[in-house]
mmCIF file of C-alpha atoms and ligand atoms in Angstrom:
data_model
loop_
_atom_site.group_PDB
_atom_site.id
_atom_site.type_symbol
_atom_site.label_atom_id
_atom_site.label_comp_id
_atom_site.label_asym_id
_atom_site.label_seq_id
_atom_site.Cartn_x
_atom_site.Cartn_y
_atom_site.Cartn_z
ATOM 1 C CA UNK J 2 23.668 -43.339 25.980
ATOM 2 C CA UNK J 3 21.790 -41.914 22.958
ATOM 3 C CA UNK J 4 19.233 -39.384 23.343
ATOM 4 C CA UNK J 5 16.183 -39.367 21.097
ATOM 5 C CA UNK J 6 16.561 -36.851 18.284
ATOM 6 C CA UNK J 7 13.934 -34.739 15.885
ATOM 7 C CA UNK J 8 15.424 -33.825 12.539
ATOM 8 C CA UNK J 9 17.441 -31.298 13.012
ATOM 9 C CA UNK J 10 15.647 -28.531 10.663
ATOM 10 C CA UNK J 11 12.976 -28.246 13.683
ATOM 11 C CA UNK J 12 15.432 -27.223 16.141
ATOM 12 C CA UNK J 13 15.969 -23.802 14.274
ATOM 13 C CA UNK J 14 12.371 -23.103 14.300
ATOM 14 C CA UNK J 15 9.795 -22.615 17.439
ATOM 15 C CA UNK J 16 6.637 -23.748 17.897
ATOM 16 C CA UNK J 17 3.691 -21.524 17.126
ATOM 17 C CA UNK J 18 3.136 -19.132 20.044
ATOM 18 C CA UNK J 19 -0.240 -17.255 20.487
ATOM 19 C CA UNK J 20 0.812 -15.036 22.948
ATOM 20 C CA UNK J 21 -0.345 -14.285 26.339
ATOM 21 C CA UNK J 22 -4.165 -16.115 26.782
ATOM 22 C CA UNK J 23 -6.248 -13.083 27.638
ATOM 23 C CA UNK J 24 -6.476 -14.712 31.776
ATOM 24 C CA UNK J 25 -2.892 -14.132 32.101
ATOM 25 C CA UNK J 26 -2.412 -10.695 30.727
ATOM 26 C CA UNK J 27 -6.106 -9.720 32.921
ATOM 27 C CA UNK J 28 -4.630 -11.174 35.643
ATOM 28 C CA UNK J 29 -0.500 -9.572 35.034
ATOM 29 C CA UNK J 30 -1.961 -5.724 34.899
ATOM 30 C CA UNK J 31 -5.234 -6.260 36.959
ATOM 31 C CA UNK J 32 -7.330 -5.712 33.998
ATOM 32 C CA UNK J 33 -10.974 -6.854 33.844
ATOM 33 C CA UNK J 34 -11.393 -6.559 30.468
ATOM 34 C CA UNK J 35 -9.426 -7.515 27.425
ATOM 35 C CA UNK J 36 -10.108 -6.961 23.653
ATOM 36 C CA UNK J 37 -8.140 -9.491 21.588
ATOM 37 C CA UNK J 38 -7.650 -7.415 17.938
ATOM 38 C CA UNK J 39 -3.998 -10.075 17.278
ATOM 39 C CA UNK J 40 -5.732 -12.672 15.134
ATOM 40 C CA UNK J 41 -7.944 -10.970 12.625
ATOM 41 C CA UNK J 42 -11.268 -13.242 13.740
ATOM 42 C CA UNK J 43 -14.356 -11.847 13.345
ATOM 43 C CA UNK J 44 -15.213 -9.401 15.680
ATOM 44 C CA UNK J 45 -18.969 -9.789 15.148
ATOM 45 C CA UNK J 46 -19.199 -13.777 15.917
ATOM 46 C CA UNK J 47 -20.603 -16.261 13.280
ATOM 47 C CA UNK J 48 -24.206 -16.722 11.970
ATOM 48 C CA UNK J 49 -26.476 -17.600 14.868
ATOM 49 C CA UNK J 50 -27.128 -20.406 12.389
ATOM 50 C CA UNK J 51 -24.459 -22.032 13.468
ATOM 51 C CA UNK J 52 -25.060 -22.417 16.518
ATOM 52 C CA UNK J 53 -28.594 -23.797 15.588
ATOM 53 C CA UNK J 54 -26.682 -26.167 13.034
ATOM 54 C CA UNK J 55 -24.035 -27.910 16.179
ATOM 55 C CA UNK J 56 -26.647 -28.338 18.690
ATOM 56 C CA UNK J 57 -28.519 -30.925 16.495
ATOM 57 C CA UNK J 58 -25.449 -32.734 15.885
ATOM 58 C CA UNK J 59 -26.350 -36.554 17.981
ATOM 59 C CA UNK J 60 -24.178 -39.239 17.200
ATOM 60 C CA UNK J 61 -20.705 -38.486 18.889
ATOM 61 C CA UNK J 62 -19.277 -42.206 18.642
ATOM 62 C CA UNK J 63 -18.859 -42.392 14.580
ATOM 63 C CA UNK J 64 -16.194 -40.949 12.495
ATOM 64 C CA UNK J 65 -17.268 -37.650 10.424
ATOM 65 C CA UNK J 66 -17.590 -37.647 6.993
ATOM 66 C CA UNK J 67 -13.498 -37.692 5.580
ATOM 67 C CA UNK J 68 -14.681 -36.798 1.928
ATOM 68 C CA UNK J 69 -16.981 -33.911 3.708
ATOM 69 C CA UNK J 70 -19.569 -35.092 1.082
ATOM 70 C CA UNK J 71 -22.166 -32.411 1.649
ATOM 71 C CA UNK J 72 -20.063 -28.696 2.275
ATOM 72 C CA UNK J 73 -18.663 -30.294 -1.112
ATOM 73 C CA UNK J 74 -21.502 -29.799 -2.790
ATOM 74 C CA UNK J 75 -22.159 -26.702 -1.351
ATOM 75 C CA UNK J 76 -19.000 -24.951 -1.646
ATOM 76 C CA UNK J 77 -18.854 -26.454 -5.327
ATOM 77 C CA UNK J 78 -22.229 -24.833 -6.306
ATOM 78 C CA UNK J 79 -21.411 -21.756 -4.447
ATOM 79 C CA UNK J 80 -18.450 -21.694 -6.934
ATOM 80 C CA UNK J 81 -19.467 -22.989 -9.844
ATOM 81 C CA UNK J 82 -16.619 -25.583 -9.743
ATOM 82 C CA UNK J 83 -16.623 -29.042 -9.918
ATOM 83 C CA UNK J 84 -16.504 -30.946 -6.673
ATOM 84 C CA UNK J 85 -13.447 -33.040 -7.666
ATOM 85 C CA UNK J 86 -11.247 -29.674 -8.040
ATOM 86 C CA UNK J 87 -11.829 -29.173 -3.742
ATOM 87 C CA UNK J 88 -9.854 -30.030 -0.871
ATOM 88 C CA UNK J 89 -11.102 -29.563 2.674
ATOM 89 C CA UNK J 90 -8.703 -28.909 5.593
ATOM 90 C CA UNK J 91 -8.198 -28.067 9.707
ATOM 91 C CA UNK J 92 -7.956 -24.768 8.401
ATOM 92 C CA UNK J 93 -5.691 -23.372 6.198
ATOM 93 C CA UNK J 94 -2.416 -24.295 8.328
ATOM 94 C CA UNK J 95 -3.259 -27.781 7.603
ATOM 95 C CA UNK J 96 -3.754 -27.168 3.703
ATOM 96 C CA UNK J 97 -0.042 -25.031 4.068
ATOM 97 C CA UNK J 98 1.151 -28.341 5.529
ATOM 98 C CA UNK J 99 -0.025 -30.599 2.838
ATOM 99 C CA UNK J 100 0.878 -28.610 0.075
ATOM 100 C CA UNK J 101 4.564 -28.333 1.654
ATOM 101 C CA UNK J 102 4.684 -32.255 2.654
ATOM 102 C CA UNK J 103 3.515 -32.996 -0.631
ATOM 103 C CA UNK J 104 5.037 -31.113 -2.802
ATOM 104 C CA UNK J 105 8.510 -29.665 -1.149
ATOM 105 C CA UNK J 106 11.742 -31.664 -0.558
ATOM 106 C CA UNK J 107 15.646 -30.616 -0.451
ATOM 107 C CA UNK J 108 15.956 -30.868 -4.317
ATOM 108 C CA UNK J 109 13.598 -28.407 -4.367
ATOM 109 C CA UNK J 110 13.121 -24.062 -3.718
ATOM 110 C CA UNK J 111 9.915 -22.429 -2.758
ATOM 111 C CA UNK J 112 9.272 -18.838 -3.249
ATOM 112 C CA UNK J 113 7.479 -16.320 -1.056
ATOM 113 C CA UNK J 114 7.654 -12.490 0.116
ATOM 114 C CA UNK J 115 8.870 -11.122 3.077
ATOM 115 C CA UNK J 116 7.200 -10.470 5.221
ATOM 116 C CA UNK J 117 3.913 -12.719 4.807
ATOM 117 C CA UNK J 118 2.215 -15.497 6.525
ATOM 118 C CA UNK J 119 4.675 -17.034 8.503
ATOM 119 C CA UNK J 120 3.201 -21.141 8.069
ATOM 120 C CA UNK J 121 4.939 -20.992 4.199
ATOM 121 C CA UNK J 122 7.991 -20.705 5.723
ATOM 122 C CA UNK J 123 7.465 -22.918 8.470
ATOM 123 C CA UNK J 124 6.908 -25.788 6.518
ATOM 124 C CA UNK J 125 9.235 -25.364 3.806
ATOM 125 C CA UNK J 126 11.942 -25.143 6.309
ATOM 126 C CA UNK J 127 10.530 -28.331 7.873
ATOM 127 C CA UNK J 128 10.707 -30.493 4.617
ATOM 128 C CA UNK J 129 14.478 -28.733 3.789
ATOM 129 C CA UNK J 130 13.237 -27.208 0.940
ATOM 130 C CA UNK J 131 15.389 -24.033 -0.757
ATOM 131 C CA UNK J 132 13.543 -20.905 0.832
ATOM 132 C CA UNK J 133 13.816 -18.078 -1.521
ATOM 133 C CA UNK J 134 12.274 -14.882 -0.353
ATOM 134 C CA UNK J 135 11.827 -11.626 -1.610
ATOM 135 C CA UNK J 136 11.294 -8.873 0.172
ATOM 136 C CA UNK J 137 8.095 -6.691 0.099
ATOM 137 C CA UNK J 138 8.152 -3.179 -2.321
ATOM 138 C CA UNK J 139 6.239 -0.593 -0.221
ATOM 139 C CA UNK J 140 4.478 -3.502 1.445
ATOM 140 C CA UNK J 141 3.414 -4.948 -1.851
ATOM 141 C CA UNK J 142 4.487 -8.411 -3.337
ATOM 142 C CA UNK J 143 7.295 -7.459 -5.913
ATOM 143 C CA UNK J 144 5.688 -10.150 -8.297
ATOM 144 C CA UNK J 145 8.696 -8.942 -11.042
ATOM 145 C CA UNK J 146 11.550 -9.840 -8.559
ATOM 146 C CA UNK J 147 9.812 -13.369 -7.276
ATOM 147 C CA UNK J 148 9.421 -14.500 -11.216
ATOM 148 C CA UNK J 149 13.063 -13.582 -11.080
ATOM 149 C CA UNK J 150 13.725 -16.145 -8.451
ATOM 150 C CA UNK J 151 11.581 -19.212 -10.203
ATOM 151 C CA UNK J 152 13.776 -21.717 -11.622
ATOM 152 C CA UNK J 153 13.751 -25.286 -12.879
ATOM 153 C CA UNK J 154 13.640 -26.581 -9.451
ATOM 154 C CA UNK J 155 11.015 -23.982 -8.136
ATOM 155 C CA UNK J 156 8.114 -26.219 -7.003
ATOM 156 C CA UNK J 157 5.664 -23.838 -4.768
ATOM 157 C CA UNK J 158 5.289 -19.588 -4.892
ATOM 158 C CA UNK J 159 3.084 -18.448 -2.099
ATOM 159 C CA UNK J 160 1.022 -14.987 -3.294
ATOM 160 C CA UNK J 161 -0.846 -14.078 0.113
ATOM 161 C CA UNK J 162 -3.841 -11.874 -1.271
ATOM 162 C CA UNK J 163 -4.224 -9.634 0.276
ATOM 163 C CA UNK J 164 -0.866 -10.026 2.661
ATOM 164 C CA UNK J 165 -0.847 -10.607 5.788
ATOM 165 C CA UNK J 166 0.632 -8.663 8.102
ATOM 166 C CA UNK J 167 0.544 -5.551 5.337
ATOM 167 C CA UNK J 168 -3.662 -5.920 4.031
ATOM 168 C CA UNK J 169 -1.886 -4.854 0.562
ATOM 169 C CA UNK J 170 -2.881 -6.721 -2.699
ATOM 170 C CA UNK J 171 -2.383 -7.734 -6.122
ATOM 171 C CA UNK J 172 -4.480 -6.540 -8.438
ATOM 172 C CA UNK J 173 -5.903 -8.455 -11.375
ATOM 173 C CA UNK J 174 -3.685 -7.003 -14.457
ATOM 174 C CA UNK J 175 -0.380 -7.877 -11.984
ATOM 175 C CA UNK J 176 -1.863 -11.219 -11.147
ATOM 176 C CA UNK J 177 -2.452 -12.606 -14.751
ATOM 177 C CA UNK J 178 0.647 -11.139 -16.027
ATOM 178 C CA UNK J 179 2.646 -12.598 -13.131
ATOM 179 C CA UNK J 180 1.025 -16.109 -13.764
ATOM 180 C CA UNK J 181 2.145 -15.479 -17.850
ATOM 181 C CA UNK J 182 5.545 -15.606 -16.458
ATOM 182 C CA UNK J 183 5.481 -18.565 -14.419
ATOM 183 C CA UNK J 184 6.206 -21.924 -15.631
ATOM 184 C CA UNK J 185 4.044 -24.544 -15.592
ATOM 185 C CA UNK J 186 5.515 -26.847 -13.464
ATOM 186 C CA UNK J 187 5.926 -24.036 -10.434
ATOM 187 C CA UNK J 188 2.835 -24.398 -8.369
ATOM 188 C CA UNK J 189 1.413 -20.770 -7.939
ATOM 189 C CA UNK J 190 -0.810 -20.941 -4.382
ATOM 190 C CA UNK J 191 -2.756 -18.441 -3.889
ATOM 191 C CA UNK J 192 -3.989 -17.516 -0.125
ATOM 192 C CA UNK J 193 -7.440 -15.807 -0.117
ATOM 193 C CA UNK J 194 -8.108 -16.200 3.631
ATOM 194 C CA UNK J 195 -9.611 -12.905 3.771
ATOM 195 C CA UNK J 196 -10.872 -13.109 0.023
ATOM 196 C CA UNK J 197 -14.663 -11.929 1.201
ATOM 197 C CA UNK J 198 -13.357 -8.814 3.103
ATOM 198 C CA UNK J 199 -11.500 -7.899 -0.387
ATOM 199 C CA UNK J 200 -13.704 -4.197 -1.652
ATOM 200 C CA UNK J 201 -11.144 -2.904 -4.138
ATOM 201 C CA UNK J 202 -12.820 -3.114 -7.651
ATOM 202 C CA UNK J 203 -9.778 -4.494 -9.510
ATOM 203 C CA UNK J 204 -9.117 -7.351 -6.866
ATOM 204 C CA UNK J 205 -9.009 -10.489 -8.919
ATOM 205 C CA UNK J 206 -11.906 -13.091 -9.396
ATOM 206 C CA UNK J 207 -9.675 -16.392 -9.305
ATOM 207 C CA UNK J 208 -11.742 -19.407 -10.253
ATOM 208 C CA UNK J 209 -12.058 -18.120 -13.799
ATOM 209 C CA UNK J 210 -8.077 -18.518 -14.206
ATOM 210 C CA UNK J 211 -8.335 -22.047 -12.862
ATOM 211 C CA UNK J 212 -9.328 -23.336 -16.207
ATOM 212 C CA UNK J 213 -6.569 -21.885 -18.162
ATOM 213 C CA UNK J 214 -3.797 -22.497 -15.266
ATOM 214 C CA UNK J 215 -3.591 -26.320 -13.881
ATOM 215 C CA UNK J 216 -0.804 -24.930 -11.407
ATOM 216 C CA UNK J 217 -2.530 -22.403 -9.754
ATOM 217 C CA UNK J 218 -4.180 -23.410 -6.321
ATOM 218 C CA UNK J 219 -6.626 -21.006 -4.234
ATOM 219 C CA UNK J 220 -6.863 -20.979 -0.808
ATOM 220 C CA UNK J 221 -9.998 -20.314 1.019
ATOM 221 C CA UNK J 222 -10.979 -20.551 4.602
ATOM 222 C CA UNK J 223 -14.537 -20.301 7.242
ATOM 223 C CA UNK J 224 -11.468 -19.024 9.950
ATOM 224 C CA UNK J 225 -12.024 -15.411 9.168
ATOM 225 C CA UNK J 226 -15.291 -13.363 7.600
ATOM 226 C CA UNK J 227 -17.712 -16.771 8.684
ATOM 227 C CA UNK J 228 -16.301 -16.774 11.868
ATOM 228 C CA UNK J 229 -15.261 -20.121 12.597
ATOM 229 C CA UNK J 230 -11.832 -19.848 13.898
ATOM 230 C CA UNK J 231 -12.412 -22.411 16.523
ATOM 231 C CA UNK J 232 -13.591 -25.133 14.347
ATOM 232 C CA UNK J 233 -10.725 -25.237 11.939
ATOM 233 C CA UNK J 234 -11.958 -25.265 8.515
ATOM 234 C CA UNK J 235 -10.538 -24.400 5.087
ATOM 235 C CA UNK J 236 -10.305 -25.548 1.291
ATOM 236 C CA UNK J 237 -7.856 -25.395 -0.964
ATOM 237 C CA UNK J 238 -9.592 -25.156 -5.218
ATOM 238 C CA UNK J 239 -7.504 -26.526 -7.961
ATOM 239 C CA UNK J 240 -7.088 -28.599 -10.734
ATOM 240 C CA UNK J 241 -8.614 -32.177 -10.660
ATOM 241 C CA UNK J 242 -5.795 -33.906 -10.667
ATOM 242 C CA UNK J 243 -3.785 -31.761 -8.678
ATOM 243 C CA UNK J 244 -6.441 -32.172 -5.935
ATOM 244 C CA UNK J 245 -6.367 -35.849 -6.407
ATOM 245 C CA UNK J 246 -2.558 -36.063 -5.150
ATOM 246 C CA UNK J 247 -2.228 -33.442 -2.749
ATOM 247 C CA UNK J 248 -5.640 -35.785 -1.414
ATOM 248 C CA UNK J 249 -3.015 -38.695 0.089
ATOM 249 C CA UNK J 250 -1.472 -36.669 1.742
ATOM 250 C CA UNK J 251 -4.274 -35.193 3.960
ATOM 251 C CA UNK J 252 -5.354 -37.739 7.109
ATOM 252 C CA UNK J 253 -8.788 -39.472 6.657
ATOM 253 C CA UNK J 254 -10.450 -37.328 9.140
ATOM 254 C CA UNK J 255 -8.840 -34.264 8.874
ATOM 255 C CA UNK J 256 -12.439 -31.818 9.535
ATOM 256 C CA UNK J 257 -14.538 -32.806 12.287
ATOM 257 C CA UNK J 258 -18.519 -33.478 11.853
ATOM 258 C CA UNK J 259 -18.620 -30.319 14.158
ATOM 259 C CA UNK J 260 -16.587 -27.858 11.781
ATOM 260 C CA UNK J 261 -18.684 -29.276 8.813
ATOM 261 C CA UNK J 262 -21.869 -28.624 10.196
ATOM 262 C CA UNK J 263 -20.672 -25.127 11.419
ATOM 263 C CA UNK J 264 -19.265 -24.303 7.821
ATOM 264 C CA UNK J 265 -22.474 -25.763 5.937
ATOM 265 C CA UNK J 266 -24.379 -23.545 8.205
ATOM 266 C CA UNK J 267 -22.324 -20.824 7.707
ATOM 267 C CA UNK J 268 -22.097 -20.451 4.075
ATOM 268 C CA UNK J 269 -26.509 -19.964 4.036
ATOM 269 C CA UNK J 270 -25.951 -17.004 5.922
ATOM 270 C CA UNK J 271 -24.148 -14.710 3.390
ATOM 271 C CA UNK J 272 -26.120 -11.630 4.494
ATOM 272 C CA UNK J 273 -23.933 -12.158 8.137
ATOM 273 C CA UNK J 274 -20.926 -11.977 5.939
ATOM 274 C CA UNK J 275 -22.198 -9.367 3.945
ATOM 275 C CA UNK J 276 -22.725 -6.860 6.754
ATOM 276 C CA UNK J 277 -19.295 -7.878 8.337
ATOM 277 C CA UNK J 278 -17.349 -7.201 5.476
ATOM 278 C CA UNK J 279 -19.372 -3.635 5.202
ATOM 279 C CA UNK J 280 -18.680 -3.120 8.714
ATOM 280 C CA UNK J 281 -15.213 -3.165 8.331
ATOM 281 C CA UNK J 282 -14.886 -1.209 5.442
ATOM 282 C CA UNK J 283 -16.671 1.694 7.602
ATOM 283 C CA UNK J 284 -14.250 1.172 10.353
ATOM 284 C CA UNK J 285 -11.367 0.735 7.815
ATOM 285 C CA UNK J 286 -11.493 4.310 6.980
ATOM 286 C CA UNK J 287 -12.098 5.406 10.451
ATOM 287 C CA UNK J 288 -8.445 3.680 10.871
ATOM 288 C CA UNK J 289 -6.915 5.605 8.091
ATOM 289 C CA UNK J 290 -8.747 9.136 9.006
ATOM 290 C CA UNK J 291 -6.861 8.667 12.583
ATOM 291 C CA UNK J 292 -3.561 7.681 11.201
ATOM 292 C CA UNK J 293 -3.932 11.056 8.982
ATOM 293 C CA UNK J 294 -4.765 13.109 11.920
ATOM 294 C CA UNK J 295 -1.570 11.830 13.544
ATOM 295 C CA UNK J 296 1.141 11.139 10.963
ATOM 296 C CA UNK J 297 0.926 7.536 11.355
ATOM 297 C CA UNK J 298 2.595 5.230 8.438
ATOM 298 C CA UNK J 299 -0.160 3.036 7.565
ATOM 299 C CA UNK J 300 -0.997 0.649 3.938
ATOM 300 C CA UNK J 301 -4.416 0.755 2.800
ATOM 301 C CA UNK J 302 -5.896 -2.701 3.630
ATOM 302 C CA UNK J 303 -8.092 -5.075 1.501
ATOM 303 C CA UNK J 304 -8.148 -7.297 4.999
ATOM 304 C CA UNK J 305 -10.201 -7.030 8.551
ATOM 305 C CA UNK J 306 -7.128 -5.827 9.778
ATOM 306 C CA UNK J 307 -4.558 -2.433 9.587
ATOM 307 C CA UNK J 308 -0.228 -2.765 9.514
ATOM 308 C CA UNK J 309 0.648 0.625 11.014
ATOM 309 C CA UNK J 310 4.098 2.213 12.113
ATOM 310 C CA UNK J 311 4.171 5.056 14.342
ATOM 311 C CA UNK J 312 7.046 7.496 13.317
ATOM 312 C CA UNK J 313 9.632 7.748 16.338
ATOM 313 C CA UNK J 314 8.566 4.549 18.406
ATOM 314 C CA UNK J 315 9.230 1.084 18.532
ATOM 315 C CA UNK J 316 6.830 -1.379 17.525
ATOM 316 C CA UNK J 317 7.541 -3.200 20.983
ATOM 317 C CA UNK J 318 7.055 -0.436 22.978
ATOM 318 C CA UNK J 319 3.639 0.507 20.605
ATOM 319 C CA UNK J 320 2.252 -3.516 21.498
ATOM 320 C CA UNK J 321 3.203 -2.804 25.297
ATOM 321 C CA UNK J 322 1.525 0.475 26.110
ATOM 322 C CA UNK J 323 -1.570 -1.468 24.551
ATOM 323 C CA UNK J 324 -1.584 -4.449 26.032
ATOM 324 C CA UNK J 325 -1.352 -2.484 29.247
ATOM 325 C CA UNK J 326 -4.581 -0.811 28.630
ATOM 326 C CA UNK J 327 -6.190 -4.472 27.722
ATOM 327 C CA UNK J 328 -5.890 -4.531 24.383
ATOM 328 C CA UNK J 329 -3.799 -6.977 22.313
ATOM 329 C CA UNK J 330 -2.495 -6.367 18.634
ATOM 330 C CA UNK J 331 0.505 -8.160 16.788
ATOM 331 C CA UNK J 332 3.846 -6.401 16.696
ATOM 332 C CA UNK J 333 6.167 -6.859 14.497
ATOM 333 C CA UNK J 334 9.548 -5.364 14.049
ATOM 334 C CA UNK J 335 8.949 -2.517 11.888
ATOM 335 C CA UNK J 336 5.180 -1.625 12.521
ATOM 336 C CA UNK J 337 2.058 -3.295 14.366
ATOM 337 C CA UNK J 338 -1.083 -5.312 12.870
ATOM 338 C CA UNK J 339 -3.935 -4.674 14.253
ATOM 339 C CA UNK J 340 -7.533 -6.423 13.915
ATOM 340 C CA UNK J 341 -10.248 -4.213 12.743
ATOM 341 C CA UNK J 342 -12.914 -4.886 15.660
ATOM 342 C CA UNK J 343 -16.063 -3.452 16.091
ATOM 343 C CA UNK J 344 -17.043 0.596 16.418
ATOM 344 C CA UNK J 345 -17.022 0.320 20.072
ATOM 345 C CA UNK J 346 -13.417 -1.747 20.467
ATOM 346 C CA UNK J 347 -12.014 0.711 17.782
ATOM 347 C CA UNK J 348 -13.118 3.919 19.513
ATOM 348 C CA UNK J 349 -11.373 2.940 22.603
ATOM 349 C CA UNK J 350 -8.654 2.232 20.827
ATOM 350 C CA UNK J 351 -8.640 5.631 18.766
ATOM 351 C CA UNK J 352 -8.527 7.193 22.484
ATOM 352 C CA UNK J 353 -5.638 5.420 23.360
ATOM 353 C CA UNK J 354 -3.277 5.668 20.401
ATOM 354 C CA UNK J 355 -3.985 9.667 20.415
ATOM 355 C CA UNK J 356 -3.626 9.654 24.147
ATOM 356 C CA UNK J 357 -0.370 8.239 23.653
ATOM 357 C CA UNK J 358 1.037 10.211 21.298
ATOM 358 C CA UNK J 359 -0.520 13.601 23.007
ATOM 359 C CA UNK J 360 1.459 12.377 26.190
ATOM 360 C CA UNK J 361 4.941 11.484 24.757
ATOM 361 C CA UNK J 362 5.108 14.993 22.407
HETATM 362 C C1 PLP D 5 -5.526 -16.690 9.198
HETATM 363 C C2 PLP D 5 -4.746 -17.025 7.985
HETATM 364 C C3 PLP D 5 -4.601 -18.343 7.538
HETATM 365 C C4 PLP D 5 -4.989 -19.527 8.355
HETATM 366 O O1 PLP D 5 -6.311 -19.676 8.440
HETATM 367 P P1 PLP D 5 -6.954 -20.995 9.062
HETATM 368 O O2 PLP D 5 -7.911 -21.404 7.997
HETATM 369 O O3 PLP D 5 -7.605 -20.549 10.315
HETATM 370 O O4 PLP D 5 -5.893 -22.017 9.304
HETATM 371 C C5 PLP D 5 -3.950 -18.573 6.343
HETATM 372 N N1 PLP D 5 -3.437 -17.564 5.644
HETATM 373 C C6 PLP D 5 -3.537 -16.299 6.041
HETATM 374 C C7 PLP D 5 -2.960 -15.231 5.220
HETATM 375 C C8 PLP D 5 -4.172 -15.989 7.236
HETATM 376 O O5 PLP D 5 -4.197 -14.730 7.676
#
């Protein structure tokens, strides 16, 4: 008897894990509180407009809008775009997913750094696309060496701006001459998830390049400085026409009435973003100021969140001491990310990082 069978590229990848749900690791080391800095949300909440916005939403029983007529019009004036150059997504994952179902194949290579947002490699692997990555130069994109690996049959390069895990970016001189080099039929996406947090002067201003490159596609999302993780709600801006056939490829309802509302909401509260993104600056430097005191590796970060490496431990052991103590960062194998959260959450942590280096010297 034959068994039932996926394709076999999924069976080298796993599913997406979130860790340990705060109940289990309160409950594994008897903890009563936990502080979750592993995601990079918004450790301040959304606009208490939101809120306001969902609880006059009444009728449950139709579909929502599937052309999301209205945060169109928003987010297009907000822009100064036209509303035909926008795409609205479950988040950026699902906009990642599109782009890769839509656009990558096995005739085709995709290009990307290493390490970055793990969802470009996800997918590519998924639709048995050519994965050609290229490793990070002191935790920068090495935008020479990825031209280098764009050929005839290079259809997507991810640029994450700034990374994730590292918070490094590209400026604007490297950005427009890496998009001289590209060719035009290589789809340059460009991932601003954490675009509003950006405070460097010389971080680009996209939308302007739109107009002179049709394959360039920006990536923005309501998941991180708005707050609106739960609701799962992105865009992707591009060229008309590009839009128009990445569009049949996205499901008719792909953003609930809920997220929309939230996100409309959202977007007329930009002095809640604005203090945020201050915030974090503030507590930004804090970060680097302790990771002076003590020697830690660290990159300056244009994110809501901090990649350091602590010289003489592992990153594993780094994550478990934390997560002992209640709080939960990302590890990864050669440093940890951690979530810029507010004053309070970041004192405590300050306290515990020193503590554990004062112990173990
Ligand atoms: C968080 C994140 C995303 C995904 O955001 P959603 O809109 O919540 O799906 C995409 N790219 C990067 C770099 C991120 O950090």
């Amino acid at each position: 008897m034959k068994e039932v069978k996926v394709n076999r590229e999924l069976l080298t990848l796993k599913a997406y894990s979130p860790g340990k749900s705060s109940e289990e690791v309160k409950r594994e080391y008897g903890l009563t509180k936990i502080v979750k800095l592993a995601s990079n949300e918004n450790p301040y909440g959304s606009s208490p407009l939101v809120r306001e916005a969902i609880s006059s939403l009444e009728n449950f029983a139709v579909y929502p809008d599937g052309a999301a007529v209205t945060l169109r019009e928003k987010v297009a004036k907000l822009l100064e775009v036209d509303e035909h150059q926008l795409i609205f997504t479950s988040g950026l994952d699902e906009l990642i997913q599109i782009i890769s179902r839509a656009m990558l194949s096995e005739d085709s290579n995709t290009v990307m750094a290493a390490e970055t947002f793990s969802q470009y490699r996800h997918h590519a692997v998924i639709q048995k696309a050519e994965i050609r990555e290229v490793p990070l130069k002191d935790g920068c994109h090495d935008l020479n060496a990825m031209a280098a690996q764009i050929d005839e049959r290079t259809q997507v390069v991810w640029i994450c701006n700034p990374n994730n895990p590292t918070g490094t970016y590209v400026n604007r001189e490297e950005l427009q001459a890496f998009l001289k080099m590209v060719p035009p039929h290589a789809l340059v996406v460009l991932d601003e998830a954490y675009y509003e947090y950006a405070a460097a002067d010389d971080y680009p201003d996209t939308i302007p390049l739109l107009d002179r490159y049709k394959n360039l596609l920006i990536m923005r999302t309501f998941s991180k400085a708005y707050g609106l993780a739960a609701f799962r709600i992105g865009y992707g801006i591009a060229d008309a026409g590009l839009i128009k056939q990445l569009d049949v490829a996205r499901l008719p309802f792909n953003t609930s009435a809920l997220a929309q509302t939230a996100a409309i909401a959202a977007l007329q509260d930009q002095t809640f973003v604005e203090k945020c993104v201050s915030e974090n600056v503030n507590e930004l430097q804090k970060f680097y100021d302790i990771c002076k005191r003590h020697n830690f590796e660290y990159y300056p970060s244009q994110g809501n969140f901090i990649f350091i490496r602590i010289p003489g431990k592992e990153s594993a052991d780094v994550f478990q001491y934390l997560l002992e103590k209640g709080f939960v960062v990302r590890p990864f194998p050669n440093g940890i990310r951690i979530t810029v959260g507010t004053k309070e959450q970041n004192e405590e942590l300050f306290q515990l990082l020193e503590k554990m280096v004062l112990v173990t010297q």
